[in-house]
mmCIF file with all atom_site columns, C-alpha atoms in Angstrom:
data_model
loop_
_atom_site.group_PDB
_atom_site.id
_atom_site.type_symbol
_atom_site.label_atom_id
_atom_site.label_alt_id
_atom_site.label_comp_id
_atom_site.label_asym_id
_atom_site.label_entity_id
_atom_site.label_seq_id
_atom_site.pdbx_PDB_ins_code
_atom_site.Cartn_x
_atom_site.Cartn_y
_atom_site.Cartn_z
_atom_site.occupancy
_atom_site.B_iso_or_equiv
_atom_site.pdbx_formal_charge
_atom_site.auth_seq_id
_atom_site.auth_comp_id
_atom_site.auth_asym_id
_atom_site.auth_atom_id
_atom_site.pdbx_PDB_model_num
ATOM 1   C CA . MET U 1 1   ? 0.000   0.000  0.000   1.00 0.00 ? 1   MET U CA 1
ATOM 2   C CA . LEU U 1 2   ? 1.276   3.451  -0.923  1.00 0.00 ? 2   LEU U CA 1
ATOM 3   C CA . LYS U 1 3   ? 1.620   5.851  1.998   1.00 0.00 ? 3   LYS U CA 1
ATOM 4   C CA . LEU U 1 4   ? 1.710   9.598  1.484   1.00 0.00 ? 4   LEU U CA 1
ATOM 5   C CA . SER U 1 5   ? 2.698   12.031 4.173   1.00 0.00 ? 5   SER U CA 1
ATOM 6   C CA . ALA U 1 6   ? 0.425   14.941 5.084   1.00 0.00 ? 6   ALA U CA 1
ATOM 7   C CA . ARG U 1 7   ? 2.975   17.209 3.392   1.00 0.00 ? 7   ARG U CA 1
ATOM 8   C CA . TYR U 1 8   ? 1.957   15.766 0.019   1.00 0.00 ? 8   TYR U CA 1
ATOM 9   C CA . LEU U 1 9   ? -1.584  14.626 0.726   1.00 0.00 ? 9   LEU U CA 1
ATOM 10  C CA . CYS U 1 10  ? -3.044  17.961 1.910   1.00 0.00 ? 10  CYS U CA 1
ATOM 11  C CA . PRO U 1 11  ? -1.979  20.016 -1.145  1.00 0.00 ? 11  PRO U CA 1
ATOM 12  C CA . LEU U 1 12  ? -3.118  17.192 -3.417  1.00 0.00 ? 12  LEU U CA 1
ATOM 13  C CA . ILE U 1 13  ? -6.593  17.129 -1.844  1.00 0.00 ? 13  ILE U CA 1
ATOM 14  C CA . LEU U 1 14  ? -6.782  20.928 -2.003  1.00 0.00 ? 14  LEU U CA 1
ATOM 15  C CA . MET U 1 15  ? -5.917  20.963 -5.706  1.00 0.00 ? 15  MET U CA 1
ATOM 16  C CA . MET U 1 16  ? -8.404  18.188 -6.504  1.00 0.00 ? 16  MET U CA 1
ATOM 17  C CA . THR U 1 17  ? -11.335 19.800 -4.668  1.00 0.00 ? 17  THR U CA 1
ATOM 18  C CA . SER U 1 18  ? -10.751 23.459 -5.556  1.00 0.00 ? 18  SER U CA 1
ATOM 19  C CA . PRO U 1 19  ? -12.687 25.101 -8.411  1.00 0.00 ? 19  PRO U CA 1
ATOM 20  C CA . LEU U 1 20  ? -9.474  26.939 -9.341  1.00 0.00 ? 20  LEU U CA 1
ATOM 21  C CA . PRO U 1 21  ? -6.994  25.377 -11.740 1.00 0.00 ? 21  PRO U CA 1
ATOM 22  C CA . ALA U 1 22  ? -4.114  23.714 -9.903  1.00 0.00 ? 22  ALA U CA 1
ATOM 23  C CA . TRP U 1 23  ? -1.546  26.141 -11.368 1.00 0.00 ? 23  TRP U CA 1
ATOM 24  C CA . ALA U 1 24  ? -3.456  29.083 -9.864  1.00 0.00 ? 24  ALA U CA 1
ATOM 25  C CA . LEU U 1 25  ? -3.175  27.547 -6.409  1.00 0.00 ? 25  LEU U CA 1
ATOM 26  C CA . CYS U 1 26  ? 0.542   26.990 -6.883  1.00 0.00 ? 26  CYS U CA 1
ATOM 27  C CA . CYS U 1 27  ? 1.930   30.143 -8.357  1.00 0.00 ? 27  CYS U CA 1
ATOM 28  C CA . PRO U 1 28  ? -0.480  32.948 -9.288  1.00 0.00 ? 28  PRO U CA 1
ATOM 29  C CA . GLY U 1 29  ? 1.198   35.573 -11.425 1.00 0.00 ? 29  GLY U CA 1
ATOM 30  C CA . ASP U 1 30  ? 4.219   33.397 -12.236 1.00 0.00 ? 30  ASP U CA 1
ATOM 31  C CA . ILE U 1 31  ? 2.856   31.413 -15.122 1.00 0.00 ? 31  ILE U CA 1
ATOM 32  C CA . LYS U 1 32  ? 5.250   29.074 -16.873 1.00 0.00 ? 32  LYS U CA 1
ATOM 33  C CA . ASP U 1 33  ? 2.599   27.621 -19.197 1.00 0.00 ? 33  ASP U CA 1
ATOM 34  C CA . PRO U 1 34  ? -0.236  30.162 -19.303 1.00 0.00 ? 34  PRO U CA 1
ATOM 35  C CA . MET U 1 35  ? -3.733  28.763 -19.149 1.00 0.00 ? 35  MET U CA 1
ATOM 36  C CA . SER U 1 36  ? -5.385  31.249 -21.475 1.00 0.00 ? 36  SER U CA 1
ATOM 37  C CA . ALA U 1 37  ? -9.059  31.543 -22.331 1.00 0.00 ? 37  ALA U CA 1
ATOM 38  C CA . SER U 1 38  ? -10.195 31.659 -25.939 1.00 0.00 ? 38  SER U CA 1
ATOM 39  C CA . SER U 1 39  ? -13.154 33.981 -25.286 1.00 0.00 ? 39  SER U CA 1
ATOM 40  C CA . GLY U 1 40  ? -14.239 36.738 -22.904 1.00 0.00 ? 40  GLY U CA 1
ATOM 41  C CA . ILE U 1 41  ? -11.690 39.360 -23.878 1.00 0.00 ? 41  ILE U CA 1
ATOM 42  C CA . GLY U 1 42  ? -12.963 42.905 -23.334 1.00 0.00 ? 42  GLY U CA 1
ATOM 43  C CA . GLN U 1 43  ? -15.393 41.871 -20.604 1.00 0.00 ? 43  GLN U CA 1
ATOM 44  C CA . VAL U 1 44  ? -15.096 43.910 -17.422 1.00 0.00 ? 44  VAL U CA 1
ATOM 45  C CA . GLN U 1 45  ? -15.073 40.809 -15.212 1.00 0.00 ? 45  GLN U CA 1
ATOM 46  C CA . PRO U 1 46  ? -13.919 37.785 -17.286 1.00 0.00 ? 46  PRO U CA 1
ATOM 47  C CA . SER U 1 47  ? -14.626 34.436 -15.656 1.00 0.00 ? 47  SER U CA 1
ATOM 48  C CA . GLU U 1 48  ? -10.980 33.350 -16.001 1.00 0.00 ? 48  GLU U CA 1
ATOM 49  C CA . THR U 1 49  ? -8.527  33.495 -13.100 1.00 0.00 ? 49  THR U CA 1
ATOM 50  C CA . ASP U 1 50  ? -6.922  36.849 -12.319 1.00 0.00 ? 50  ASP U CA 1
ATOM 51  C CA . VAL U 1 51  ? -3.144  36.312 -12.583 1.00 0.00 ? 51  VAL U CA 1
ATOM 52  C CA . SER U 1 52  ? -2.042  39.753 -11.373 1.00 0.00 ? 52  SER U CA 1
ATOM 53  C CA . LEU U 1 53  ? 0.823   40.173 -8.910  1.00 0.00 ? 53  LEU U CA 1
ATOM 54  C CA . ASP U 1 54  ? -0.566  43.572 -7.803  1.00 0.00 ? 54  ASP U CA 1
ATOM 55  C CA . ARG U 1 55  ? -3.768  43.907 -5.770  1.00 0.00 ? 55  ARG U CA 1
ATOM 56  C CA . GLN U 1 56  ? -4.809  47.112 -7.561  1.00 0.00 ? 56  GLN U CA 1
ATOM 57  C CA . TRP U 1 57  ? -4.924  45.548 -11.020 1.00 0.00 ? 57  TRP U CA 1
ATOM 58  C CA . ALA U 1 58  ? -6.614  42.522 -12.580 1.00 0.00 ? 58  ALA U CA 1
ATOM 59  C CA . VAL U 1 59  ? -4.759  40.695 -15.366 1.00 0.00 ? 59  VAL U CA 1
ATOM 60  C CA . HIS U 1 60  ? -6.388  38.066 -17.581 1.00 0.00 ? 60  HIS U CA 1
ATOM 61  C CA . THR U 1 61  ? -4.719  36.126 -20.379 1.00 0.00 ? 61  THR U CA 1
ATOM 62  C CA . PHE U 1 62  ? -6.389  35.016 -23.585 1.00 0.00 ? 62  PHE U CA 1
ATOM 63  C CA . GLU U 1 63  ? -5.252  33.123 -26.655 1.00 0.00 ? 63  GLU U CA 1
ATOM 64  C CA . ARG U 1 64  ? -6.846  32.669 -30.025 1.00 0.00 ? 64  ARG U CA 1
ATOM 65  C CA . ASP U 1 65  ? -5.326  31.264 -33.207 1.00 0.00 ? 65  ASP U CA 1
ATOM 66  C CA . GLY U 1 66  ? -1.821  31.348 -31.741 1.00 0.00 ? 66  GLY U CA 1
ATOM 67  C CA . VAL U 1 67  ? -1.995  35.014 -30.704 1.00 0.00 ? 67  VAL U CA 1
ATOM 68  C CA . GLY U 1 68  ? -1.823  35.863 -27.002 1.00 0.00 ? 68  GLY U CA 1
ATOM 69  C CA . TYR U 1 69  ? -3.644  38.754 -25.356 1.00 0.00 ? 69  TYR U CA 1
ATOM 70  C CA . LEU U 1 70  ? -3.161  40.325 -21.951 1.00 0.00 ? 70  LEU U CA 1
ATOM 71  C CA . GLN U 1 71  ? -6.095  42.341 -20.574 1.00 0.00 ? 71  GLN U CA 1
ATOM 72  C CA . VAL U 1 72  ? -5.415  44.727 -17.691 1.00 0.00 ? 72  VAL U CA 1
ATOM 73  C CA . SER U 1 73  ? -8.305  46.161 -15.678 1.00 0.00 ? 73  SER U CA 1
ATOM 74  C CA . GLU U 1 74  ? -8.695  48.104 -12.482 1.00 0.00 ? 74  GLU U CA 1
ATOM 75  C CA . LYS U 1 75  ? -9.850  45.792 -9.696  1.00 0.00 ? 75  LYS U CA 1
ATOM 76  C CA . ALA U 1 76  ? -12.911 48.014 -9.376  1.00 0.00 ? 76  ALA U CA 1
ATOM 77  C CA . GLY U 1 77  ? -13.915 47.350 -12.955 1.00 0.00 ? 77  GLY U CA 1
ATOM 78  C CA . ALA U 1 78  ? -12.939 49.245 -16.104 1.00 0.00 ? 78  ALA U CA 1
ATOM 79  C CA . VAL U 1 79  ? -10.658 47.698 -18.723 1.00 0.00 ? 79  VAL U CA 1
ATOM 80  C CA . GLN U 1 80  ? -7.479  49.821 -18.961 1.00 0.00 ? 80  GLN U CA 1
ATOM 81  C CA . PHE U 1 81  ? -5.840  48.219 -21.997 1.00 0.00 ? 81  PHE U CA 1
ATOM 82  C CA . ILE U 1 82  ? -5.303  45.012 -23.940 1.00 0.00 ? 82  ILE U CA 1
ATOM 83  C CA . ILE U 1 83  ? -1.941  44.007 -25.343 1.00 0.00 ? 83  ILE U CA 1
ATOM 84  C CA . GLY U 1 84  ? -1.628  41.566 -28.224 1.00 0.00 ? 84  GLY U CA 1
ATOM 85  C CA . ARG U 1 85  ? 1.476   39.416 -28.589 1.00 0.00 ? 85  ARG U CA 1
ATOM 86  C CA . SER U 1 86  ? 2.806   37.091 -31.250 1.00 0.00 ? 86  SER U CA 1
ATOM 87  C CA . GLU U 1 87  ? 6.317   35.814 -30.592 1.00 0.00 ? 87  GLU U CA 1
ATOM 88  C CA . THR U 1 88  ? 8.361   39.014 -30.029 1.00 0.00 ? 88  THR U CA 1
ATOM 89  C CA . TYR U 1 89  ? 5.825   41.448 -31.539 1.00 0.00 ? 89  TYR U CA 1
ATOM 90  C CA . TYR U 1 90  ? 3.543   43.446 -29.221 1.00 0.00 ? 90  TYR U CA 1
ATOM 91  C CA . TRP U 1 91  ? 0.738   45.883 -29.957 1.00 0.00 ? 91  TRP U CA 1
ATOM 92  C CA . VAL U 1 92  ? -1.965  47.717 -28.003 1.00 0.00 ? 92  VAL U CA 1
ATOM 93  C CA . LEU U 1 93  ? -5.591  47.099 -28.948 1.00 0.00 ? 93  LEU U CA 1
ATOM 94  C CA . PRO U 1 94  ? -8.072  49.991 -28.992 1.00 0.00 ? 94  PRO U CA 1
ATOM 95  C CA . ALA U 1 95  ? -9.645  49.296 -25.594 1.00 0.00 ? 95  ALA U CA 1
ATOM 96  C CA . GLY U 1 96  ? -9.766  51.439 -22.472 1.00 0.00 ? 96  GLY U CA 1
ATOM 97  C CA . PRO U 1 97  ? -8.795  55.103 -22.102 1.00 0.00 ? 97  PRO U CA 1
ATOM 98  C CA . THR U 1 98  ? -6.856  56.573 -25.021 1.00 0.00 ? 98  THR U CA 1
ATOM 99  C CA . ASP U 1 99  ? -4.451  58.407 -22.736 1.00 0.00 ? 99  ASP U CA 1
ATOM 100 C CA . THR U 1 100 ? -2.987  55.269 -21.105 1.00 0.00 ? 100 THR U CA 1
ATOM 101 C CA . SER U 1 101 ? 0.822   55.375 -21.321 1.00 0.00 ? 101 SER U CA 1
ATOM 102 C CA . ILE U 1 102 ? 2.194   51.980 -22.417 1.00 0.00 ? 102 ILE U CA 1
ATOM 103 C CA . ALA U 1 103 ? 5.803   51.466 -23.540 1.00 0.00 ? 103 ALA U CA 1
ATOM 104 C CA . LEU U 1 104 ? 6.306   48.359 -25.667 1.00 0.00 ? 104 LEU U CA 1
ATOM 105 C CA . PRO U 1 105 ? 9.712   46.751 -26.374 1.00 0.00 ? 105 PRO U CA 1
ATOM 106 C CA . SER U 1 106 ? 9.578   48.018 -29.980 1.00 0.00 ? 106 SER U CA 1
ATOM 107 C CA . ASP U 1 107 ? 9.308   51.625 -28.731 1.00 0.00 ? 107 ASP U CA 1
ATOM 108 C CA . HIS U 1 108 ? 13.001  51.570 -27.704 1.00 0.00 ? 108 HIS U CA 1
ATOM 109 C CA . GLY U 1 109 ? 12.218  54.148 -25.020 1.00 0.00 ? 109 GLY U CA 1
ATOM 110 C CA . PRO U 1 110 ? 13.687  54.394 -21.554 1.00 0.00 ? 110 PRO U CA 1
ATOM 111 C CA . ALA U 1 111 ? 13.417  51.371 -19.290 1.00 0.00 ? 111 ALA U CA 1
ATOM 112 C CA . ALA U 1 112 ? 10.956  51.270 -16.430 1.00 0.00 ? 112 ALA U CA 1
ATOM 113 C CA . PRO U 1 113 ? 12.135  53.129 -13.312 1.00 0.00 ? 113 PRO U CA 1
ATOM 114 C CA . ALA U 1 114 ? 13.535  51.098 -10.433 1.00 0.00 ? 114 ALA U CA 1
ATOM 115 C CA . HIS U 1 115 ? 10.431  51.805 -8.320  1.00 0.00 ? 115 HIS U CA 1
ATOM 116 C CA . ALA U 1 116 ? 8.033   50.331 -10.930 1.00 0.00 ? 116 ALA U CA 1
ATOM 117 C CA . ARG U 1 117 ? 5.959   47.413 -9.631  1.00 0.00 ? 117 ARG U CA 1
ATOM 118 C CA . GLU U 1 118 ? 5.718   44.089 -11.421 1.00 0.00 ? 118 GLU U CA 1
ATOM 119 C CA . VAL U 1 119 ? 2.087   43.355 -12.246 1.00 0.00 ? 119 VAL U CA 1
ATOM 120 C CA . TYR U 1 120 ? 2.512   40.247 -14.416 1.00 0.00 ? 120 TYR U CA 1
ATOM 121 C CA . ARG U 1 121 ? 5.360   37.852 -15.166 1.00 0.00 ? 121 ARG U CA 1
ATOM 122 C CA . HIS U 1 122 ? 5.642   35.467 -18.100 1.00 0.00 ? 122 HIS U CA 1
ATOM 123 C CA . PRO U 1 123 ? 8.744   33.485 -19.100 1.00 0.00 ? 123 PRO U CA 1
ATOM 124 C CA . ASP U 1 124 ? 9.189   35.749 -22.149 1.00 0.00 ? 124 ASP U CA 1
ATOM 125 C CA . PHE U 1 125 ? 8.213   39.173 -20.754 1.00 0.00 ? 125 PHE U CA 1
ATOM 126 C CA . ARG U 1 126 ? 6.918   41.088 -17.765 1.00 0.00 ? 126 ARG U CA 1
ATOM 127 C CA . LEU U 1 127 ? 4.478   43.944 -17.262 1.00 0.00 ? 127 LEU U CA 1
ATOM 128 C CA . LEU U 1 128 ? 5.482   46.822 -14.970 1.00 0.00 ? 128 LEU U CA 1
ATOM 129 C CA . VAL U 1 129 ? 3.585   49.849 -13.675 1.00 0.00 ? 129 VAL U CA 1
ATOM 130 C CA . SER U 1 130 ? 4.530   53.103 -12.014 1.00 0.00 ? 130 SER U CA 1
ATOM 131 C CA . GLY U 1 131 ? 1.839   55.251 -10.443 1.00 0.00 ? 131 GLY U CA 1
ATOM 132 C CA . TRP U 1 132 ? -1.797  54.530 -9.668  1.00 0.00 ? 132 TRP U CA 1
ATOM 133 C CA . GLY U 1 133 ? -5.160  54.625 -11.419 1.00 0.00 ? 133 GLY U CA 1
ATOM 134 C CA . ARG U 1 134 ? -5.434  56.959 -14.403 1.00 0.00 ? 134 ARG U CA 1
ATOM 135 C CA . THR U 1 135 ? -1.920  58.354 -13.837 1.00 0.00 ? 135 THR U CA 1
ATOM 136 C CA . ALA U 1 136 ? -0.246  54.949 -14.168 1.00 0.00 ? 136 ALA U CA 1
ATOM 137 C CA . ASN U 1 137 ? 2.577   54.453 -16.682 1.00 0.00 ? 137 ASN U CA 1
ATOM 138 C CA . TRP U 1 138 ? 3.123   50.953 -18.067 1.00 0.00 ? 138 TRP U CA 1
ATOM 139 C CA . TRP U 1 139 ? 6.090   49.063 -19.542 1.00 0.00 ? 139 TRP U CA 1
ATOM 140 C CA . VAL U 1 140 ? 6.311   45.711 -21.283 1.00 0.00 ? 140 VAL U CA 1
ATOM 141 C CA . GLU U 1 141 ? 9.851   44.349 -21.040 1.00 0.00 ? 141 GLU U CA 1
ATOM 142 C CA . ASN U 1 142 ? 11.184  41.319 -22.884 1.00 0.00 ? 142 ASN U CA 1
ATOM 143 C CA . ALA U 1 143 ? 12.905  38.713 -20.745 1.00 0.00 ? 143 ALA U CA 1
ATOM 144 C CA . SER U 1 144 ? 16.175  39.572 -22.498 1.00 0.00 ? 144 SER U CA 1
ATOM 145 C CA . GLU U 1 145 ? 15.898  43.190 -21.222 1.00 0.00 ? 145 GLU U CA 1
ATOM 146 C CA . GLN U 1 146 ? 15.227  42.249 -17.602 1.00 0.00 ? 146 GLN U CA 1
ATOM 147 C CA . PRO U 1 147 ? 17.972  42.921 -15.068 1.00 0.00 ? 147 PRO U CA 1
#
């Protein structure tokens, strides 16, 4: 008979009985193999798991036809922006306020300041923010640019 210690049995039971995907229980915000939805993008409160590392923001990932999307919303509701990504190419979709400041890797602008907070981490890139609410400034940095 196989015996499992409580160290292994308790997390296993928790993962099997939770409505959340097992990866969300393990490492929210540090997604090695993103579990992306294929629909729901643009909704204020998508049903998919929020993978944000920052309590002020909600981050949801989507994928359709090999293209990944990252939707960032305020926790209180409104969609701030959606970023599309295919391999090393990034673009901002026309969603949210038009005055949102987002620096993409192709912009070749200055790097995020040292005090910027990490909101989302992916093996290939990360999303950083400086400021709060409508005055927030955003940066997408490739993994190769990270310190």
